[in-house]
mmCIF file of N, CA and C in Angstrom:
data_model
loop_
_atom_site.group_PDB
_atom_site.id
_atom_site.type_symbol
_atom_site.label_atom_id
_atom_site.label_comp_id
_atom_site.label_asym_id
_atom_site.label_seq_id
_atom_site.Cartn_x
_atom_site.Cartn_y
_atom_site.Cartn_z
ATOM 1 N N UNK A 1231 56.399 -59.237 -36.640
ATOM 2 C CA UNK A 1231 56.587 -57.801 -36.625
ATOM 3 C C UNK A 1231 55.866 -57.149 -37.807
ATOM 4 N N UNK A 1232 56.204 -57.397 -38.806
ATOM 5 C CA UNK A 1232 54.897 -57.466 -40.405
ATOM 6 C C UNK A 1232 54.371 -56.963 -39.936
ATOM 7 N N UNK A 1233 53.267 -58.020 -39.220
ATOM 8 C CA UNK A 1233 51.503 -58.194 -39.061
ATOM 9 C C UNK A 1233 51.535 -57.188 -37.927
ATOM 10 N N UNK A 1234 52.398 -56.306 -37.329
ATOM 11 C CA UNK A 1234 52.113 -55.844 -35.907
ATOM 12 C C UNK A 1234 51.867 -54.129 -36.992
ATOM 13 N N UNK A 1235 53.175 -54.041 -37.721
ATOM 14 C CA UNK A 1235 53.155 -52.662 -38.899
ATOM 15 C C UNK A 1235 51.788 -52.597 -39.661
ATOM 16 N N UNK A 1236 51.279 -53.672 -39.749
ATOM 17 C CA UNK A 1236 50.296 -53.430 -40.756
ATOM 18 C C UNK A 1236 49.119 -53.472 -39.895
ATOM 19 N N UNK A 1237 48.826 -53.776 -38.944
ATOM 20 C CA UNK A 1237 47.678 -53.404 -38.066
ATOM 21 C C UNK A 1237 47.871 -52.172 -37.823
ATOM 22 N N UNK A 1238 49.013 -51.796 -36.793
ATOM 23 C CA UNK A 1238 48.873 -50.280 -36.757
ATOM 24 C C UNK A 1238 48.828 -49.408 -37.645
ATOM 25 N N UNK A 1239 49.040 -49.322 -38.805
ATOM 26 C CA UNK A 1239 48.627 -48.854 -40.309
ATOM 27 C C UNK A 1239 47.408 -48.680 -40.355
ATOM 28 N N UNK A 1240 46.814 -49.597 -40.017
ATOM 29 C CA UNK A 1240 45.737 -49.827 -40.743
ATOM 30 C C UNK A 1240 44.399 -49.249 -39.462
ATOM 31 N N UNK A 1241 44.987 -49.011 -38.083
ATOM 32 C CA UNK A 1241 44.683 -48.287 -37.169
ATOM 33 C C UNK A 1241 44.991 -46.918 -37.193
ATOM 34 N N UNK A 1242 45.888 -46.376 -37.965
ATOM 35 C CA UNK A 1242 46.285 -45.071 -38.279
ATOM 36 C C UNK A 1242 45.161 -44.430 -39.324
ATOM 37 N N UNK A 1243 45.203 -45.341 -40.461
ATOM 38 C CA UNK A 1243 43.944 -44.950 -41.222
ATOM 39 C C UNK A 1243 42.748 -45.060 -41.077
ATOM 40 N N UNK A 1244 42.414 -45.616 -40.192
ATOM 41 C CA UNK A 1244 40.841 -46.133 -39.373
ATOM 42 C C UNK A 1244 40.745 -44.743 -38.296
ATOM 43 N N UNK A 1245 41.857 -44.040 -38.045
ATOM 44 C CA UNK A 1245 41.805 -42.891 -37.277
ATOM 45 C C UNK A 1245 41.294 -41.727 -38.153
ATOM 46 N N UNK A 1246 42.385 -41.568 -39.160
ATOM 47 C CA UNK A 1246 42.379 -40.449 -40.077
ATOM 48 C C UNK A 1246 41.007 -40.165 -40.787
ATOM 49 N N UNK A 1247 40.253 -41.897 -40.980
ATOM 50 C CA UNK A 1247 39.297 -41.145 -42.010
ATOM 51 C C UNK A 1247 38.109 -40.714 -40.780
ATOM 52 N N UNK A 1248 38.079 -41.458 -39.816
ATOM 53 C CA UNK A 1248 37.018 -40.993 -38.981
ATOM 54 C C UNK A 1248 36.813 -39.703 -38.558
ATOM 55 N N UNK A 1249 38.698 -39.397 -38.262
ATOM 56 C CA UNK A 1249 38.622 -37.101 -37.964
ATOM 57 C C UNK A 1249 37.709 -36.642 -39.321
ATOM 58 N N UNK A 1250 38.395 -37.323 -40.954
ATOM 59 C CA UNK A 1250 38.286 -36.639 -41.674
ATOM 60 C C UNK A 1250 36.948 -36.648 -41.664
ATOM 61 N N UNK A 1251 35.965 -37.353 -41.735
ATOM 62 C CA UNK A 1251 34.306 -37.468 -41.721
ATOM 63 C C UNK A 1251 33.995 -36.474 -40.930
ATOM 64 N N UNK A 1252 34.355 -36.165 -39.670
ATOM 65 C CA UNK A 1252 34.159 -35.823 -38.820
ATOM 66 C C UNK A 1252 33.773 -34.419 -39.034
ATOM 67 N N UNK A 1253 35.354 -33.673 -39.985
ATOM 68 C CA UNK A 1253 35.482 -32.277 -39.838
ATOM 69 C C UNK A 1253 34.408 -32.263 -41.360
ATOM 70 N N UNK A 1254 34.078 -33.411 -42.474
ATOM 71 C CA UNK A 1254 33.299 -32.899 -42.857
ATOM 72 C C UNK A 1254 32.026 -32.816 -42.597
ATOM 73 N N UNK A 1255 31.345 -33.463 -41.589
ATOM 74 C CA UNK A 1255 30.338 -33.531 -41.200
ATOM 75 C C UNK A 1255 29.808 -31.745 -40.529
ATOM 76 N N UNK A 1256 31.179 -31.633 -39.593
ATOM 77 C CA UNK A 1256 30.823 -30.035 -38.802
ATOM 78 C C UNK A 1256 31.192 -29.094 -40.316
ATOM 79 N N UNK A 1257 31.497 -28.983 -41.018
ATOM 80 C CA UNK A 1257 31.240 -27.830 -42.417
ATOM 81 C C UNK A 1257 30.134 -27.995 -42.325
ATOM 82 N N UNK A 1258 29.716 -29.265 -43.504
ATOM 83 C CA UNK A 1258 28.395 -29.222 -43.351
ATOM 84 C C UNK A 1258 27.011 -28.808 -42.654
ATOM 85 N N UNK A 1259 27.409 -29.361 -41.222
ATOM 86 C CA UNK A 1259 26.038 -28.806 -40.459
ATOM 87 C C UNK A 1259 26.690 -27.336 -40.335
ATOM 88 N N UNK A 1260 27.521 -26.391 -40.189
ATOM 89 C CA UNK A 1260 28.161 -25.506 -40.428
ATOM 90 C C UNK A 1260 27.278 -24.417 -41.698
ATOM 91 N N UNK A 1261 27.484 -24.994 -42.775
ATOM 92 C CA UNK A 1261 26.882 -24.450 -44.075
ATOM 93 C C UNK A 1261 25.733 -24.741 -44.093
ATOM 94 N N UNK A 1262 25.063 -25.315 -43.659
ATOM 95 C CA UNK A 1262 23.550 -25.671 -44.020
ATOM 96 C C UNK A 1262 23.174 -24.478 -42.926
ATOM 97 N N UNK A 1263 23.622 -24.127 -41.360
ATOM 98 C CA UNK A 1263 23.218 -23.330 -41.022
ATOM 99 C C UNK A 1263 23.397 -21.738 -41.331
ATOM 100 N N UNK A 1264 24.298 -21.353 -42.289
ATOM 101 C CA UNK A 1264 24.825 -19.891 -42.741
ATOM 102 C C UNK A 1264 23.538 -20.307 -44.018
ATOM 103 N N UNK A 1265 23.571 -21.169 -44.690
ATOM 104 C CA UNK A 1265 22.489 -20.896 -45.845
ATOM 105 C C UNK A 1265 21.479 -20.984 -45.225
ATOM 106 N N UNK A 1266 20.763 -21.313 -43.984
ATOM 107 C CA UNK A 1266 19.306 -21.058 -43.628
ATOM 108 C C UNK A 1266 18.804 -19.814 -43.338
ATOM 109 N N UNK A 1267 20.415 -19.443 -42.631
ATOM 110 C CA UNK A 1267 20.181 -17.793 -41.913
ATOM 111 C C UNK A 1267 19.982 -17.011 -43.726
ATOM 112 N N UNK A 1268 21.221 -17.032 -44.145
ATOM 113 C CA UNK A 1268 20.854 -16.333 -45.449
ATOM 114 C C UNK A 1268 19.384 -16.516 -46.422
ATOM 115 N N UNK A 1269 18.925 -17.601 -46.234
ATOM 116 C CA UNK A 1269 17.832 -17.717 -46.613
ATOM 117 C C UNK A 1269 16.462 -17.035 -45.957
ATOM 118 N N UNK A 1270 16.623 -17.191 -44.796
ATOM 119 C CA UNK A 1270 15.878 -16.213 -43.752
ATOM 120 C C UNK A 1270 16.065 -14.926 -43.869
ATOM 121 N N UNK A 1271 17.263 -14.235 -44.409
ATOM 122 C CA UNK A 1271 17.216 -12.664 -44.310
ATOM 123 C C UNK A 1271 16.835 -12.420 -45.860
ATOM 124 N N UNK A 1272 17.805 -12.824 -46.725
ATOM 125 C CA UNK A 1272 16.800 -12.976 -47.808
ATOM 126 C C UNK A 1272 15.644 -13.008 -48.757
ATOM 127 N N UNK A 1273 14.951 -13.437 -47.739
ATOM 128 C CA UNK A 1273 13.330 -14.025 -47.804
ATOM 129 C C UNK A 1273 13.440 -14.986 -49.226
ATOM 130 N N UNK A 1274 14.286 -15.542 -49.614
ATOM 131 C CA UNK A 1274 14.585 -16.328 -50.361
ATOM 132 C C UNK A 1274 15.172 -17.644 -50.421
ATOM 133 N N UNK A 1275 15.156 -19.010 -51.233
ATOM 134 C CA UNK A 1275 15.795 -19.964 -50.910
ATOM 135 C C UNK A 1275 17.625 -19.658 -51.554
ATOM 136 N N UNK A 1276 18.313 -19.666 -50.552
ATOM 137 C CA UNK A 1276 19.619 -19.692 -51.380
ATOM 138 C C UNK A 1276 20.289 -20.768 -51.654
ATOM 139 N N UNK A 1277 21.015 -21.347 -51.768
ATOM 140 C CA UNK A 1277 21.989 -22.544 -52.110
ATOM 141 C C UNK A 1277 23.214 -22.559 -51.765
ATOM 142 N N UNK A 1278 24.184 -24.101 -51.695
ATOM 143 C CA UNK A 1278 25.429 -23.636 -51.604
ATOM 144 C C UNK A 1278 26.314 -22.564 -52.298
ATOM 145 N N UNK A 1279 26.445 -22.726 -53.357
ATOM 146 C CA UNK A 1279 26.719 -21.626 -54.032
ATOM 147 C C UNK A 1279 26.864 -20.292 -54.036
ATOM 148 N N UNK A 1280 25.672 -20.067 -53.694
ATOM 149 C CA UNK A 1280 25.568 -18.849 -53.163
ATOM 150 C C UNK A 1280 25.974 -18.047 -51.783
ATOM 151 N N UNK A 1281 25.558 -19.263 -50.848
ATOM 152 C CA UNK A 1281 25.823 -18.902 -49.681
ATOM 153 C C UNK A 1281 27.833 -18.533 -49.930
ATOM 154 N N UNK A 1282 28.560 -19.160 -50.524
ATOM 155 C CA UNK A 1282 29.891 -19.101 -50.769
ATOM 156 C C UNK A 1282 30.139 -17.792 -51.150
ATOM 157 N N UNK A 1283 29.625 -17.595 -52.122
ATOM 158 C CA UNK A 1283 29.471 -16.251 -52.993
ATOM 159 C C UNK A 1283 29.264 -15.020 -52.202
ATOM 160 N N UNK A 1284 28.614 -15.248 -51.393
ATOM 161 C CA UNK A 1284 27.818 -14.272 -50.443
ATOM 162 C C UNK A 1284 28.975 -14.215 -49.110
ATOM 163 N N UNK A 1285 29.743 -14.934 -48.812
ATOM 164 C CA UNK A 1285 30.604 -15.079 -47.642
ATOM 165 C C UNK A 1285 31.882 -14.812 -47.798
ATOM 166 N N UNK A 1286 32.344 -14.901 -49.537
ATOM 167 C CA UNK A 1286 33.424 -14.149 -50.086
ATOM 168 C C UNK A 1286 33.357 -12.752 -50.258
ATOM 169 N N UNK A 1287 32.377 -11.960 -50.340
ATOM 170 C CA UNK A 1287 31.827 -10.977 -50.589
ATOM 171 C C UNK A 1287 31.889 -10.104 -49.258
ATOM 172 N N UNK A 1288 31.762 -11.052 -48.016
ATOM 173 C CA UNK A 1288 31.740 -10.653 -46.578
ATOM 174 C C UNK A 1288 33.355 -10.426 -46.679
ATOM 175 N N UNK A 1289 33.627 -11.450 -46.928
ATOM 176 C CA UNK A 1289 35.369 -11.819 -46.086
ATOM 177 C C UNK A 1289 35.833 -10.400 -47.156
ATOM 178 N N UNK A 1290 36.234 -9.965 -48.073
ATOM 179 C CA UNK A 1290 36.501 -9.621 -48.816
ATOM 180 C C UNK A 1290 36.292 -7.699 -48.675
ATOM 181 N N UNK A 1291 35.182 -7.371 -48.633
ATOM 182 C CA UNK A 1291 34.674 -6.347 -47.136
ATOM 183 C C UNK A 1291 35.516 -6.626 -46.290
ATOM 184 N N UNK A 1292 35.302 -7.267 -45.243
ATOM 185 C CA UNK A 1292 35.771 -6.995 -44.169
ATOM 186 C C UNK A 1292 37.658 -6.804 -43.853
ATOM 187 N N UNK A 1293 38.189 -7.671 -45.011
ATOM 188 C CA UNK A 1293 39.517 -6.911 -44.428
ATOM 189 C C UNK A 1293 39.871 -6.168 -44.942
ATOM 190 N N UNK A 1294 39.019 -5.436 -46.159
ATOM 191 C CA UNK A 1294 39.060 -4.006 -47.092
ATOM 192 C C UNK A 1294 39.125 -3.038 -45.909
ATOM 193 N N UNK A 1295 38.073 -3.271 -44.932
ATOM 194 C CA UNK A 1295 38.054 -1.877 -44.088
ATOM 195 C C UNK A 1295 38.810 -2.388 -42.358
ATOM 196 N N UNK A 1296 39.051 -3.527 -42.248
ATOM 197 C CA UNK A 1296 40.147 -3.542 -41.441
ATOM 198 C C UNK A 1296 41.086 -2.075 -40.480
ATOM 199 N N UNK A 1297 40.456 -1.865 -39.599
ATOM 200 C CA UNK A 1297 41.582 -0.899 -39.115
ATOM 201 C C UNK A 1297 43.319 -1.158 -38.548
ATOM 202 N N UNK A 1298 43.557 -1.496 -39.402
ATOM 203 C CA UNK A 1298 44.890 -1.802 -39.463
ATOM 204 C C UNK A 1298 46.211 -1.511 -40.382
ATOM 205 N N UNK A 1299 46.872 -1.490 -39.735
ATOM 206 C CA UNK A 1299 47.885 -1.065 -40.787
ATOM 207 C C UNK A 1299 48.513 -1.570 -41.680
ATOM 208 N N UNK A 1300 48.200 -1.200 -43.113
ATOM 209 C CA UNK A 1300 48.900 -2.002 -44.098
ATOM 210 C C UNK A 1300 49.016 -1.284 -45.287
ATOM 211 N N UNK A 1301 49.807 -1.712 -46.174
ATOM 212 C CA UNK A 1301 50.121 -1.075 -47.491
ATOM 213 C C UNK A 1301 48.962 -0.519 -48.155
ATOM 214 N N UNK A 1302 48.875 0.593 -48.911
ATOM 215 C CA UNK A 1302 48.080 1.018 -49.686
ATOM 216 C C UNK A 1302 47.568 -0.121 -50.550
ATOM 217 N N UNK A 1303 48.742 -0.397 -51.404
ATOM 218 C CA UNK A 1303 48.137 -1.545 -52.398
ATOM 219 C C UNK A 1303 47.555 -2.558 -52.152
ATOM 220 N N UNK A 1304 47.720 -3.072 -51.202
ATOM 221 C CA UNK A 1304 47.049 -4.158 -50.299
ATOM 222 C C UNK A 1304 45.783 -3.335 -50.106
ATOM 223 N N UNK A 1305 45.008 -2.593 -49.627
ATOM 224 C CA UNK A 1305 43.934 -2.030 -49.314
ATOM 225 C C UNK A 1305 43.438 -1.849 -50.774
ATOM 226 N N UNK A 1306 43.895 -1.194 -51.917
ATOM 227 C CA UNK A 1306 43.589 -1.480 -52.965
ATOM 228 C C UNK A 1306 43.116 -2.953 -53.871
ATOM 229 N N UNK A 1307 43.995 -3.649 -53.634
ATOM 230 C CA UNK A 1307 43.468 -5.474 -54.010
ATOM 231 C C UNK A 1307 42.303 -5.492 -53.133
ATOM 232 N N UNK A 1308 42.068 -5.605 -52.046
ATOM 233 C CA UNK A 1308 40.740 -5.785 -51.042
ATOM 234 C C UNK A 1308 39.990 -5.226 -51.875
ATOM 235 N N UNK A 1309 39.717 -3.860 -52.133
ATOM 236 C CA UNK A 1309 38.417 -3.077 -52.594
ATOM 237 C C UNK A 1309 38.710 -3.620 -53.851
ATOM 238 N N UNK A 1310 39.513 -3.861 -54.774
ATOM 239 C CA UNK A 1310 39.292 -4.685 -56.367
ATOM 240 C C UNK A 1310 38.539 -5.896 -56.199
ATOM 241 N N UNK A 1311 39.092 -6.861 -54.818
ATOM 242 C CA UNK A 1311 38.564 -7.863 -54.611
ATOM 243 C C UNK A 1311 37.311 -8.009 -54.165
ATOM 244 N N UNK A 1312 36.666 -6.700 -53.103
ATOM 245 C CA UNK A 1312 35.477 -6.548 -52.994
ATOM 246 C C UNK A 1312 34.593 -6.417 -54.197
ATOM 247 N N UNK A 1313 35.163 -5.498 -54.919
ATOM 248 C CA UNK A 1313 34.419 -4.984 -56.401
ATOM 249 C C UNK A 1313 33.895 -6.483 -56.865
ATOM 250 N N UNK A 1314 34.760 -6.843 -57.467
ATOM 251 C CA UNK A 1314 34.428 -8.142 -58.176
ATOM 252 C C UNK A 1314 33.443 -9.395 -57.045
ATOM 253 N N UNK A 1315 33.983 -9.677 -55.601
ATOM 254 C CA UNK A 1315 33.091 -10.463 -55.268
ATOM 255 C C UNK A 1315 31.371 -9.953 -55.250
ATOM 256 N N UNK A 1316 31.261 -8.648 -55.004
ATOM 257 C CA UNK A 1316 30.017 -8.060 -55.295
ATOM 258 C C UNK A 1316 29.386 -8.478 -56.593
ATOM 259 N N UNK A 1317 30.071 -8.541 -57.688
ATOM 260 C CA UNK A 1317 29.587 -8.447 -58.891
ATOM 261 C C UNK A 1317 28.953 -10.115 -59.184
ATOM 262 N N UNK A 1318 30.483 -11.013 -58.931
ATOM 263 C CA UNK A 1318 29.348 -12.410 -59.193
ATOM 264 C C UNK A 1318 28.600 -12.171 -57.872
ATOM 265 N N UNK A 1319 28.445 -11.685 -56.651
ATOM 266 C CA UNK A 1319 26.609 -12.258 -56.002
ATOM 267 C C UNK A 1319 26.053 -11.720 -56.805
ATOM 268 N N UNK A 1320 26.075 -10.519 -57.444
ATOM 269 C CA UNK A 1320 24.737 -10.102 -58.247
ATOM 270 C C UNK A 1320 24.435 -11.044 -59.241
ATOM 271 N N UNK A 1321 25.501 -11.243 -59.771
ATOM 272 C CA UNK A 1321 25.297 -12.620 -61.163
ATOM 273 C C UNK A 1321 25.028 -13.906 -60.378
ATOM 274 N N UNK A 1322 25.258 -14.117 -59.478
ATOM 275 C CA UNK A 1322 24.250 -15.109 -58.420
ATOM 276 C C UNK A 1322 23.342 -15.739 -58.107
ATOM 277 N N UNK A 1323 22.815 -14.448 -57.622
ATOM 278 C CA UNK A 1323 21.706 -14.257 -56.680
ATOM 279 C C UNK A 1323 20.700 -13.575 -57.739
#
């Protein structure tokens, strides 16, 4: 019974790391394609880094102007949070 626990163990983790490769493999080809596009509009080479920088800056926008309903202050953090992600791409890029 042991040897039956420790195979399937050891089939559990022979599972896990293969998803985990897996999901990092699709980021990856994932990010390499948002930094090509950005590099293409750009007309510049960008990097990981940047491309991050540049996608916080999106996300960060976008639920600033969200048409939805929510607290003032909350709409306030967004546009603080926009402010500042703007500022490092400029220190960036």
């Amino acid at each position: 019974m042991n040897k039956t626990m420790t195979t399937s163990s050891n089939t559990i983790t022979m599972v896990a790391l293969t998803a985990a490769k897996r999901v990092i493999s699709v980021y990856d080809n994932m990010m390499n394609t948002v930094t090509d596009f950005y590099s293409k509009q750009l007309e510049r080479r960008v990097n990981r880094r940047q491309t991050i920088t540049l996608l916080e800056a999106q996300l960060a926008f976008f639920l600033g102007i969200m048409p939805i309903d929510m607290p003032m202050i909350l709409r306030i953090a967004f546009t603080a949070w926009t402010v500042i992600a703007v500022r490092k791409c400029k220190r960036c890029l």
